[in-house]
PDB file of C-alpha atoms in Angstrom:
ATOM      1  CA  MET A   1       0.000   0.000   0.000  1.00 94.00           C
ATOM      2  CA  ASN A   2       1.056   3.556  -0.701  1.00 98.00           C
ATOM      3  CA  TYR A   3       0.422   6.851   1.010  1.00 98.00           C
ATOM      4  CA  GLU A   4      -2.482   8.732  -0.567  1.00 98.00           C
ATOM      5  CA  ILE A   5      -1.678  12.404  -1.077  1.00 99.00           C
ATOM      6  CA  ILE A   6      -4.059  13.164  -3.950  1.00 99.00           C
ATOM      7  CA  LYS A   7      -7.634  12.601  -2.797  1.00 99.00           C
ATOM      8  CA  ASP A   8      -9.515  14.189  -5.706  1.00 99.00           C
ATOM      9  CA  GLU A   9      -7.688  14.673  -9.011  1.00 99.00           C
ATOM     10  CA  LYS A  10     -10.366  16.948 -10.473  1.00 99.00           C
ATOM     11  CA  ILE A  11     -10.255  19.393  -7.545  1.00 99.00           C
ATOM     12  CA  LEU A  12      -6.445  19.405  -7.591  1.00 99.00           C
ATOM     13  CA  LYS A  13      -6.199  20.016 -11.340  1.00 99.00           C
ATOM     14  CA  GLU A  14      -8.751  22.846 -11.148  1.00 98.00           C
ATOM     15  CA  PHE A  15      -6.712  24.419  -8.337  1.00 99.00           C
ATOM     16  CA  ILE A  16      -3.494  24.205 -10.354  1.00 99.00           C
ATOM     17  CA  GLU A  17      -5.230  25.917 -13.288  1.00 98.00           C
ATOM     18  CA  TRP A  18      -6.433  28.637 -10.881  1.00 98.00           C
ATOM     19  CA  LEU A  19      -2.907  29.430  -9.678  1.00 98.00           C
ATOM     20  CA  PRO A  20      -1.181  32.441 -11.277  1.00 98.00           C
ATOM     21  CA  VAL A  21       1.008  31.780 -14.303  1.00 98.00           C
ATOM     22  CA  LEU A  22       4.635  32.081 -13.232  1.00 98.00           C
ATOM     23  CA  GLU A  23       7.134  34.614 -14.499  1.00 97.00           C
ATOM     24  CA  ASN A  24      10.707  33.668 -15.450  1.00 96.00           C
ATOM     25  CA  THR A  25      12.288  33.820 -11.984  1.00 97.00           C
ATOM     26  CA  GLU A  26       9.305  32.419 -10.074  1.00 99.00           C
ATOM     27  CA  THR A  27       8.413  29.037  -8.594  1.00 99.00           C
ATOM     28  CA  TYR A  28       5.867  27.464  -6.282  1.00 99.00           C
ATOM     29  CA  TYR A  29       6.909  26.066  -2.902  1.00 99.00           C
ATOM     30  CA  LEU A  30       5.165  22.993  -1.448  1.00 99.00           C
ATOM     31  CA  CYS A  31       5.638  21.112   1.809  1.00 98.00           C
ATOM     32  CA  LEU A  32       4.319  17.799   3.127  1.00 98.00           C
ATOM     33  CA  PHE A  33       3.790  17.753   6.886  1.00 96.00           C
ATOM     34  CA  ALA A  34       2.814  15.138   9.453  1.00 94.00           C
ATOM     35  CA  ARG A  35       0.567  16.484  12.238  1.00 92.00           C
ATOM     36  CA  SER A  36      -0.378  14.230  15.134  1.00 86.00           C
ATOM     37  CA  LYS A  37      -3.327  16.451  16.101  1.00 86.00           C
ATOM     38  CA  TYR A  38      -5.273  14.982  13.188  1.00 86.00           C
ATOM     39  CA  MET A  39      -5.270  11.623  15.004  1.00 78.00           C
ATOM     40  CA  GLY A  40      -6.334  13.071  18.360  1.00 73.00           C
ATOM     41  CA  ASP A  41      -5.896  10.617  21.230  1.00 65.00           C
ATOM     42  CA  MET A  42      -5.108   7.836  18.759  1.00 62.00           C
ATOM     43  CA  ALA A  43      -1.714   9.339  17.885  1.00 58.00           C
ATOM     44  CA  PRO A  44       1.099   6.995  19.029  1.00 60.00           C
ATOM     45  CA  ILE A  45       3.345   9.986  19.793  1.00 61.00           C
ATOM     46  CA  LYS A  46       2.780  13.734  19.778  1.00 65.00           C
ATOM     47  CA  PHE A  47       4.322  15.878  17.048  1.00 67.00           C
ATOM     48  CA  ASP A  48       3.140  18.937  15.168  1.00 73.00           C
ATOM     49  CA  LYS A  49       4.109  20.021  11.677  1.00 79.00           C
ATOM     50  CA  THR A  50       6.907  17.517  11.262  1.00 90.00           C
ATOM     51  CA  GLN A  51       8.288  18.345   7.841  1.00 93.00           C
ATOM     52  CA  LEU A  52       8.570  15.250   5.667  1.00 96.00           C
ATOM     53  CA  LYS A  53       9.312  16.690   2.238  1.00 97.00           C
ATOM     54  CA  ARG A  54       9.520  20.126   0.669  1.00 98.00           C
ATOM     55  CA  PHE A  55      10.132  21.073  -2.917  1.00 98.00           C
ATOM     56  CA  THR A  56       9.669  23.720  -5.573  1.00 99.00           C
ATOM     57  CA  SER A  57       7.749  23.325  -8.790  1.00 99.00           C
ATOM     58  CA  ARG A  58       6.709  25.049 -11.952  1.00 98.00           C
ATOM     59  CA  ARG A  59       2.951  25.318 -12.289  1.00 98.00           C
ATOM     60  CA  GLU A  60       2.767  22.688 -15.036  1.00 98.00           C
ATOM     61  CA  ASP A  61       4.734  20.137 -12.957  1.00 99.00           C
ATOM     62  CA  ILE A  62       2.815  20.425  -9.676  1.00 99.00           C
ATOM     63  CA  PHE A  63       0.498  17.452 -10.260  1.00 99.00           C
ATOM     64  CA  LYS A  64       3.360  15.158 -11.296  1.00 99.00           C
ATOM     65  CA  LYS A  65       5.518  16.153  -8.324  1.00 99.00           C
ATOM     66  CA  ILE A  66       2.674  15.626  -5.854  1.00 99.00           C
ATOM     67  CA  LYS A  67       2.066  12.186  -7.357  1.00 99.00           C
ATOM     68  CA  GLN A  68       5.703  11.328  -6.647  1.00 98.00           C
ATOM     69  CA  LEU A  69       5.031  11.803  -2.912  1.00 98.00           C
ATOM     70  CA  GLU A  70       2.784   8.720  -2.906  1.00 99.00           C
ATOM     71  CA  CYS A  71       5.457   6.241  -1.848  1.00 98.00           C
ATOM     72  CA  SER A  72       5.036   3.004   0.113  1.00 97.00           C
ATOM     73  CA  ILE A  73       3.513   3.170   3.600  1.00 95.00           C
ATOM     74  CA  GLY A  74       6.421   3.335   6.036  1.00 94.00           C
ATOM     75  CA  SER A  75       8.674   5.365   3.747  1.00 96.00           C
ATOM     76  CA  TYR A  76       8.021   8.421   5.926  1.00 95.00           C
ATOM     77  CA  MET A  77       9.452   7.791   9.384  1.00 91.00           C
ATOM     78  CA  LEU A  78       9.690   9.662  12.676  1.00 87.00           C
ATOM     79  CA  LYS A  79      12.293   8.057  14.914  1.00 84.00           C
ATOM     80  CA  ASP A  80      11.338   4.361  14.645  1.00 85.00           C
ATOM     81  CA  MET A  81       7.675   4.942  13.784  1.00 87.00           C
ATOM     82  CA  ALA A  82       6.103   4.843  10.354  1.00 91.00           C
ATOM     83  CA  ILE A  83       4.157   8.056   9.822  1.00 92.00           C
ATOM     84  CA  PRO A  84       0.411   7.242   9.665  1.00 93.00           C
ATOM     85  CA  GLN A  85      -1.607   8.282   6.605  1.00 95.00           C
ATOM     86  CA  GLU A  86      -4.063  10.109   8.878  1.00 94.00           C
ATOM     87  CA  THR A  87      -1.442  12.678   9.901  1.00 94.00           C
ATOM     88  CA  LEU A  88      -0.415  13.853   6.424  1.00 96.00           C
ATOM     89  CA  ALA A  89      -1.166  17.324   5.068  1.00 97.00           C
ATOM     90  CA  LEU A  90       0.173  19.009   1.929  1.00 98.00           C
ATOM     91  CA  TYR A  91       0.614  22.797   1.748  1.00 98.00           C
ATOM     92  CA  ILE A  92       1.571  25.335  -0.920  1.00 99.00           C
ATOM     93  CA  THR A  93       2.472  29.020  -1.066  1.00 98.00           C
ATOM     94  CA  PRO A  94      -0.158  30.386  -3.494  1.00 98.00           C
ATOM     95  CA  ASN A  95       1.950  33.513  -3.875  1.00 99.00           C
ATOM     96  CA  PRO A  96       4.896  32.658  -6.166  1.00 99.00           C
ATOM     97  CA  ARG A  97       8.418  32.656  -4.717  1.00 99.00           C
ATOM     98  CA  ASP A  98      11.282  34.573  -6.322  1.00 99.00           C
ATOM     99  CA  MET A  99      14.261  32.333  -7.111  1.00 98.00           C
ATOM    100  CA  TRP A 100      16.556  35.262  -7.910  1.00 98.00           C
ATOM    101  CA  LYS A 101      15.907  37.003  -4.588  1.00 98.00           C
ATOM    102  CA  ALA A 102      16.253  33.638  -2.844  1.00 98.00           C
ATOM    103  CA  THR A 103      19.624  33.085  -4.538  1.00 98.00           C
ATOM    104  CA  ILE A 104      20.947  36.414  -3.264  1.00 98.00           C
ATOM    105  CA  SER A 105      19.648  35.946   0.289  1.00 98.00           C
ATOM    106  CA  SER A 106      21.000  32.371   0.329  1.00 98.00           C
ATOM    107  CA  LEU A 107      24.485  33.596  -0.580  1.00 97.00           C
ATOM    108  CA  VAL A 108      24.361  36.186   2.208  1.00 96.00           C
ATOM    109  CA  HIS A 109      23.071  33.655   4.735  1.00 95.00           C
ATOM    110  CA  LEU A 110      25.624  30.989   3.803  1.00 97.00           C
ATOM    111  CA  ALA A 111      28.433  33.565   3.946  1.00 97.00           C
ATOM    112  CA  HIS A 112      27.397  34.398   7.517  1.00 94.00           C
ATOM    113  CA  CYS A 113      27.466  30.687   8.370  1.00 94.00           C
ATOM    114  CA  ILE A 114      31.011  30.423   6.983  1.00 96.00           C
ATOM    115  CA  GLN A 115      32.061  33.555   8.847  1.00 96.00           C
ATOM    116  CA  ASN A 116      30.720  32.071  12.093  1.00 94.00           C
ATOM    117  CA  ASP A 117      32.299  28.667  11.384  1.00 94.00           C
ATOM    118  CA  ASN A 118      28.873  27.017  11.532  1.00 92.00           C
ATOM    119  CA  ARG A 119      29.820  23.638  10.121  1.00 92.00           C
ATOM    120  CA  ALA A 120      26.618  21.899  11.187  1.00 93.00           C
ATOM    121  CA  ILE A 121      24.466  23.624   8.577  1.00 92.00           C
ATOM    122  CA  ASN A 122      22.614  21.801   5.831  1.00 95.00           C
ATOM    123  CA  PRO A 123      23.059  24.048   2.760  1.00 95.00           C
ATOM    124  CA  HIS A 124      20.144  22.464   0.921  1.00 96.00           C
ATOM    125  CA  GLN A 125      17.730  23.122   3.782  1.00 95.00           C
ATOM    126  CA  GLU A 126      19.029  26.664   4.232  1.00 96.00           C
ATOM    127  CA  VAL A 127      18.411  27.453   0.564  1.00 97.00           C
ATOM    128  CA  MET A 128      14.927  25.904   0.680  1.00 98.00           C
ATOM    129  CA  SER A 129      14.092  28.111   3.663  1.00 97.00           C
ATOM    130  CA  GLU A 130      15.229  31.186   1.746  1.00 98.00           C
ATOM    131  CA  ILE A 131      13.008  30.212  -1.186  1.00 98.00           C
ATOM    132  CA  GLN A 132      10.042  29.932   1.173  1.00 98.00           C
ATOM    133  CA  ARG A 133      10.787  33.367   2.679  1.00 98.00           C
ATOM    134  CA  ASN A 134      11.238  35.233  -0.604  1.00 98.00           C
ATOM    135  CA  LYS A 135       7.824  36.047  -2.020  1.00 98.00           C
ATOM    136  CA  SER A 136       7.864  37.369  -5.561  1.00 98.00           C
ATOM    137  CA  ARG A 137       4.543  39.241  -5.659  1.00 98.00           C
ATOM    138  CA  THR A 138       1.321  39.465  -3.713  1.00 98.00           C
ATOM    139  CA  CYS A 139      -1.320  37.728  -5.788  1.00 98.00           C
ATOM    140  CA  PHE A 140      -3.355  36.894  -2.666  1.00 98.00           C
ATOM    141  CA  VAL A 141      -3.667  37.919   0.968  1.00 98.00           C
ATOM    142  CA  ASP A 142      -4.713  34.849   2.931  1.00 98.00           C
ATOM    143  CA  PHE A 143      -6.971  35.049   6.006  1.00 97.00           C
ATOM    144  CA  ASP A 144      -7.108  31.822   8.041  1.00 96.00           C
ATOM    145  CA  PHE A 145     -10.315  31.405  10.069  1.00 95.00           C
ATOM    146  CA  ASP A 146     -10.077  28.663  12.687  1.00 88.00           C
ATOM    147  CA  THR A 147     -13.809  28.401  13.169  1.00 79.00           C
ATOM    148  CA  LYS A 148     -16.826  26.149  12.968  1.00 77.00           C
ATOM    149  CA  ILE A 149     -19.270  28.886  11.973  1.00 83.00           C
ATOM    150  CA  SER A 150     -21.103  28.422   8.705  1.00 92.00           C
ATOM    151  CA  ILE A 151     -19.657  29.631   5.444  1.00 94.00           C
ATOM    152  CA  GLU A 152     -22.714  31.866   5.083  1.00 95.00           C
ATOM    153  CA  GLU A 153     -21.865  33.675   8.332  1.00 94.00           C
ATOM    154  CA  LEU A 154     -18.233  34.021   7.297  1.00 95.00           C
ATOM    155  CA  LYS A 155     -19.105  35.357   3.852  1.00 97.00           C
ATOM    156  CA  ALA A 156     -21.457  37.886   5.436  1.00 96.00           C
ATOM    157  CA  HIS A 157     -18.542  39.208   7.519  1.00 97.00           C
ATOM    158  CA  VAL A 158     -16.030  39.269   4.658  1.00 98.00           C
ATOM    159  CA  TYR A 159     -18.434  40.857   2.161  1.00 98.00           C
ATOM    160  CA  LYS A 160     -18.932  43.787   4.512  1.00 98.00           C
ATOM    161  CA  HIS A 161     -15.289  44.664   3.896  1.00 98.00           C
ATOM    162  CA  VAL A 162     -14.504  43.590   0.327  1.00 98.00           C
ATOM    163  CA  ASN A 163     -16.371  43.053  -2.936  1.00 98.00           C
ATOM    164  CA  PRO A 164     -17.258  39.372  -3.568  1.00 98.00           C
ATOM    165  CA  GLU A 165     -15.360  39.045  -6.859  1.00 98.00           C
ATOM    166  CA  ALA A 166     -12.083  39.841  -5.046  1.00 98.00           C
ATOM    167  CA  VAL A 167     -12.238  36.893  -2.633  1.00 98.00           C
ATOM    168  CA  GLN A 168     -12.105  33.104  -2.923  1.00 98.00           C
ATOM    169  CA  PHE A 169     -13.051  30.812  -0.013  1.00 98.00           C
ATOM    170  CA  LEU A 170     -11.348  27.508   0.774  1.00 98.00           C
ATOM    171  CA  GLN A 171     -12.853  25.021   3.215  1.00 97.00           C
ATOM    172  CA  THR A 172     -10.208  23.223   5.297  1.00 97.00           C
ATOM    173  CA  ARG A 173     -10.212  20.641   8.055  1.00 94.00           C
ATOM    174  CA  GLY A 174     -10.259  23.279  10.783  1.00 91.00           C
ATOM    175  CA  GLY A 175     -12.249  26.084   9.202  1.00 94.00           C
ATOM    176  CA  PHE A 176     -11.856  28.321   6.173  1.00 97.00           C
ATOM    177  CA  HIS A 177      -9.316  30.422   4.298  1.00 97.00           C
ATOM    178  CA  ALA A 178     -10.357  33.617   2.536  1.00 98.00           C
ATOM    179  CA  LEU A 179      -7.967  34.502  -0.287  1.00 98.00           C
ATOM    180  CA  VAL A 180      -8.271  38.139  -1.284  1.00 99.00           C
ATOM    181  CA  THR A 181      -6.857  39.404  -4.584  1.00 98.00           C
ATOM    182  CA  PRO A 182      -5.691  42.992  -3.854  1.00 98.00           C
ATOM    183  CA  ASP A 183      -5.754  44.005  -7.532  1.00 97.00           C
ATOM    184  CA  MET A 184      -9.493  43.246  -7.673  1.00 98.00           C
ATOM    185  CA  ILE A 185     -10.574  45.228  -4.600  1.00 98.00           C
ATOM    186  CA  ALA A 186     -13.138  47.921  -5.345  1.00 98.00           C
ATOM    187  CA  GLU A 187     -12.180  51.533  -4.660  1.00 98.00           C
ATOM    188  CA  GLU A 188     -14.614  51.886  -1.746  1.00 98.00           C
ATOM    189  CA  PHE A 189     -12.842  49.121   0.214  1.00 98.00           C
ATOM    190  CA  LYS A 190      -9.187  49.843  -0.601  1.00 97.00           C
ATOM    191  CA  LYS A 191      -8.340  51.655   2.652  1.00 97.00           C
ATOM    192  CA  THR A 192     -10.276  49.460   5.081  1.00 98.00           C
ATOM    193  CA  TRP A 193     -10.513  45.902   3.732  1.00 98.00           C
ATOM    194  CA  TYR A 194      -7.561  44.341   5.563  1.00 98.00           C
ATOM    195  CA  ASN A 195      -8.357  45.539   9.082  1.00 97.00           C
ATOM    196  CA  GLY A 196     -12.052  44.974   8.479  1.00 98.00           C
ATOM    197  CA  ILE A 197     -11.675  41.315   7.554  1.00 97.00           C
ATOM    198  CA  LYS A 198      -9.093  40.777  10.289  1.00 96.00           C
ATOM    199  CA  SER A 199     -11.495  42.099  12.950  1.00 95.00           C
ATOM    200  CA  HIS A 200     -13.333  38.750  13.046  1.00 92.00           C
ATOM    201  CA  GLU A 201     -12.856  37.089  16.446  1.00 89.00           C
ATOM    202  CA  ASP A 202     -12.071  33.670  14.963  1.00 90.00           C
ATOM    203  CA  ILE A 203      -9.234  34.742  12.690  1.00 90.00           C
ATOM    204  CA  ASP A 204      -6.033  32.818  13.341  1.00 87.00           C
ATOM    205  CA  LYS A 205      -3.440  34.265  10.942  1.00 91.00           C
ATOM    206  CA  SER A 206      -3.318  36.479   7.887  1.00 95.00           C
ATOM    207  CA  GLY A 207      -0.880  37.462   5.163  1.00 95.00           C
ATOM    208  CA  ASP A 208       1.441  35.395   2.967  1.00 97.00           C
ATOM    209  CA  GLN A 209       0.885  31.875   4.279  1.00 96.00           C
ATOM    210  CA  LEU A 210       1.071  28.208   3.451  1.00 98.00           C
ATOM    211  CA  LEU A 211      -2.281  26.959   2.180  1.00 98.00           C
ATOM    212  CA  PRO A 212      -3.670  23.393   2.315  1.00 98.00           C
ATOM    213  CA  VAL A 213      -3.669  22.099  -1.251  1.00 99.00           C
ATOM    214  CA  PRO A 214      -7.220  21.586  -2.585  1.00 99.00           C
ATOM    215  CA  GLY A 215      -7.844  18.012  -3.666  1.00 99.00           C
ATOM    216  CA  CYS A 216      -5.018  16.674  -1.483  1.00 99.00           C
ATOM    217  CA  THR A 217      -5.033  15.203   1.987  1.00 98.00           C
ATOM    218  CA  GLN A 218      -5.258  17.304   5.128  1.00 98.00           C
ATOM    219  CA  GLY A 219      -5.584  14.663   7.826  1.00 96.00           C
ATOM    220  CA  ASN A 220      -7.721  12.671   5.337  1.00 95.00           C
ATOM    221  CA  PHE A 221      -9.956  15.722   4.813  1.00 97.00           C
ATOM    222  CA  ILE A 222     -10.138  17.154   1.284  1.00 98.00           C
ATOM    223  CA  PRO A 223      -9.769  20.967   1.187  1.00 98.00           C
ATOM    224  CA  ARG A 224     -11.829  22.576  -1.574  1.00 98.00           C
ATOM    225  CA  PHE A 225     -12.993  25.933  -2.891  1.00 98.00           C
ATOM    226  CA  ILE A 226     -16.588  26.764  -2.001  1.00 95.00           C
TER     227      ILE A 226
END
């Protein structure tokens, strides 16, 4: 048996088509995590956001690279324990990352490590972290709502502060994400939209964040646009 990362191919392919087309120096950053909280009391040991695999991808290669994550059960290990399927969650940065800026910041960071004689570094991991940090452009501002309220209630709040065509809602295992496209915000909302949306009591985080990948596993839940 293999791990199942892709839960719904149609939803995943529609999401990939929805992502912005990349420019020459851009890439997408994805990360597969294991999170024991998805198993609750059944988890054999406690761990949160254990990083199993991270990688970059061009838009047209995302599906193929996700498929490659579906290796044999037991291939992902934590200490001596095979990571359970139920703990897996795949995330992406919907805002493209800038490889050129990441190259420059990686050189600076690695030079500091050499200067400080830090011989324990993993250059590959350091560069991957710089890619994650270096956003190219703001296509979306992501608001993460950790809530069990209905989507109707959430939309009513968001639509008080931004025009509907500027926002896309994603249902996740723990609530919802509202992805706002700044370039589509109507003039009447341009000065107030961010603080207005963020005023909701159930908001967890906002900004440039990792997003659960629609159509892929999030603790065996399938995130999807609604």
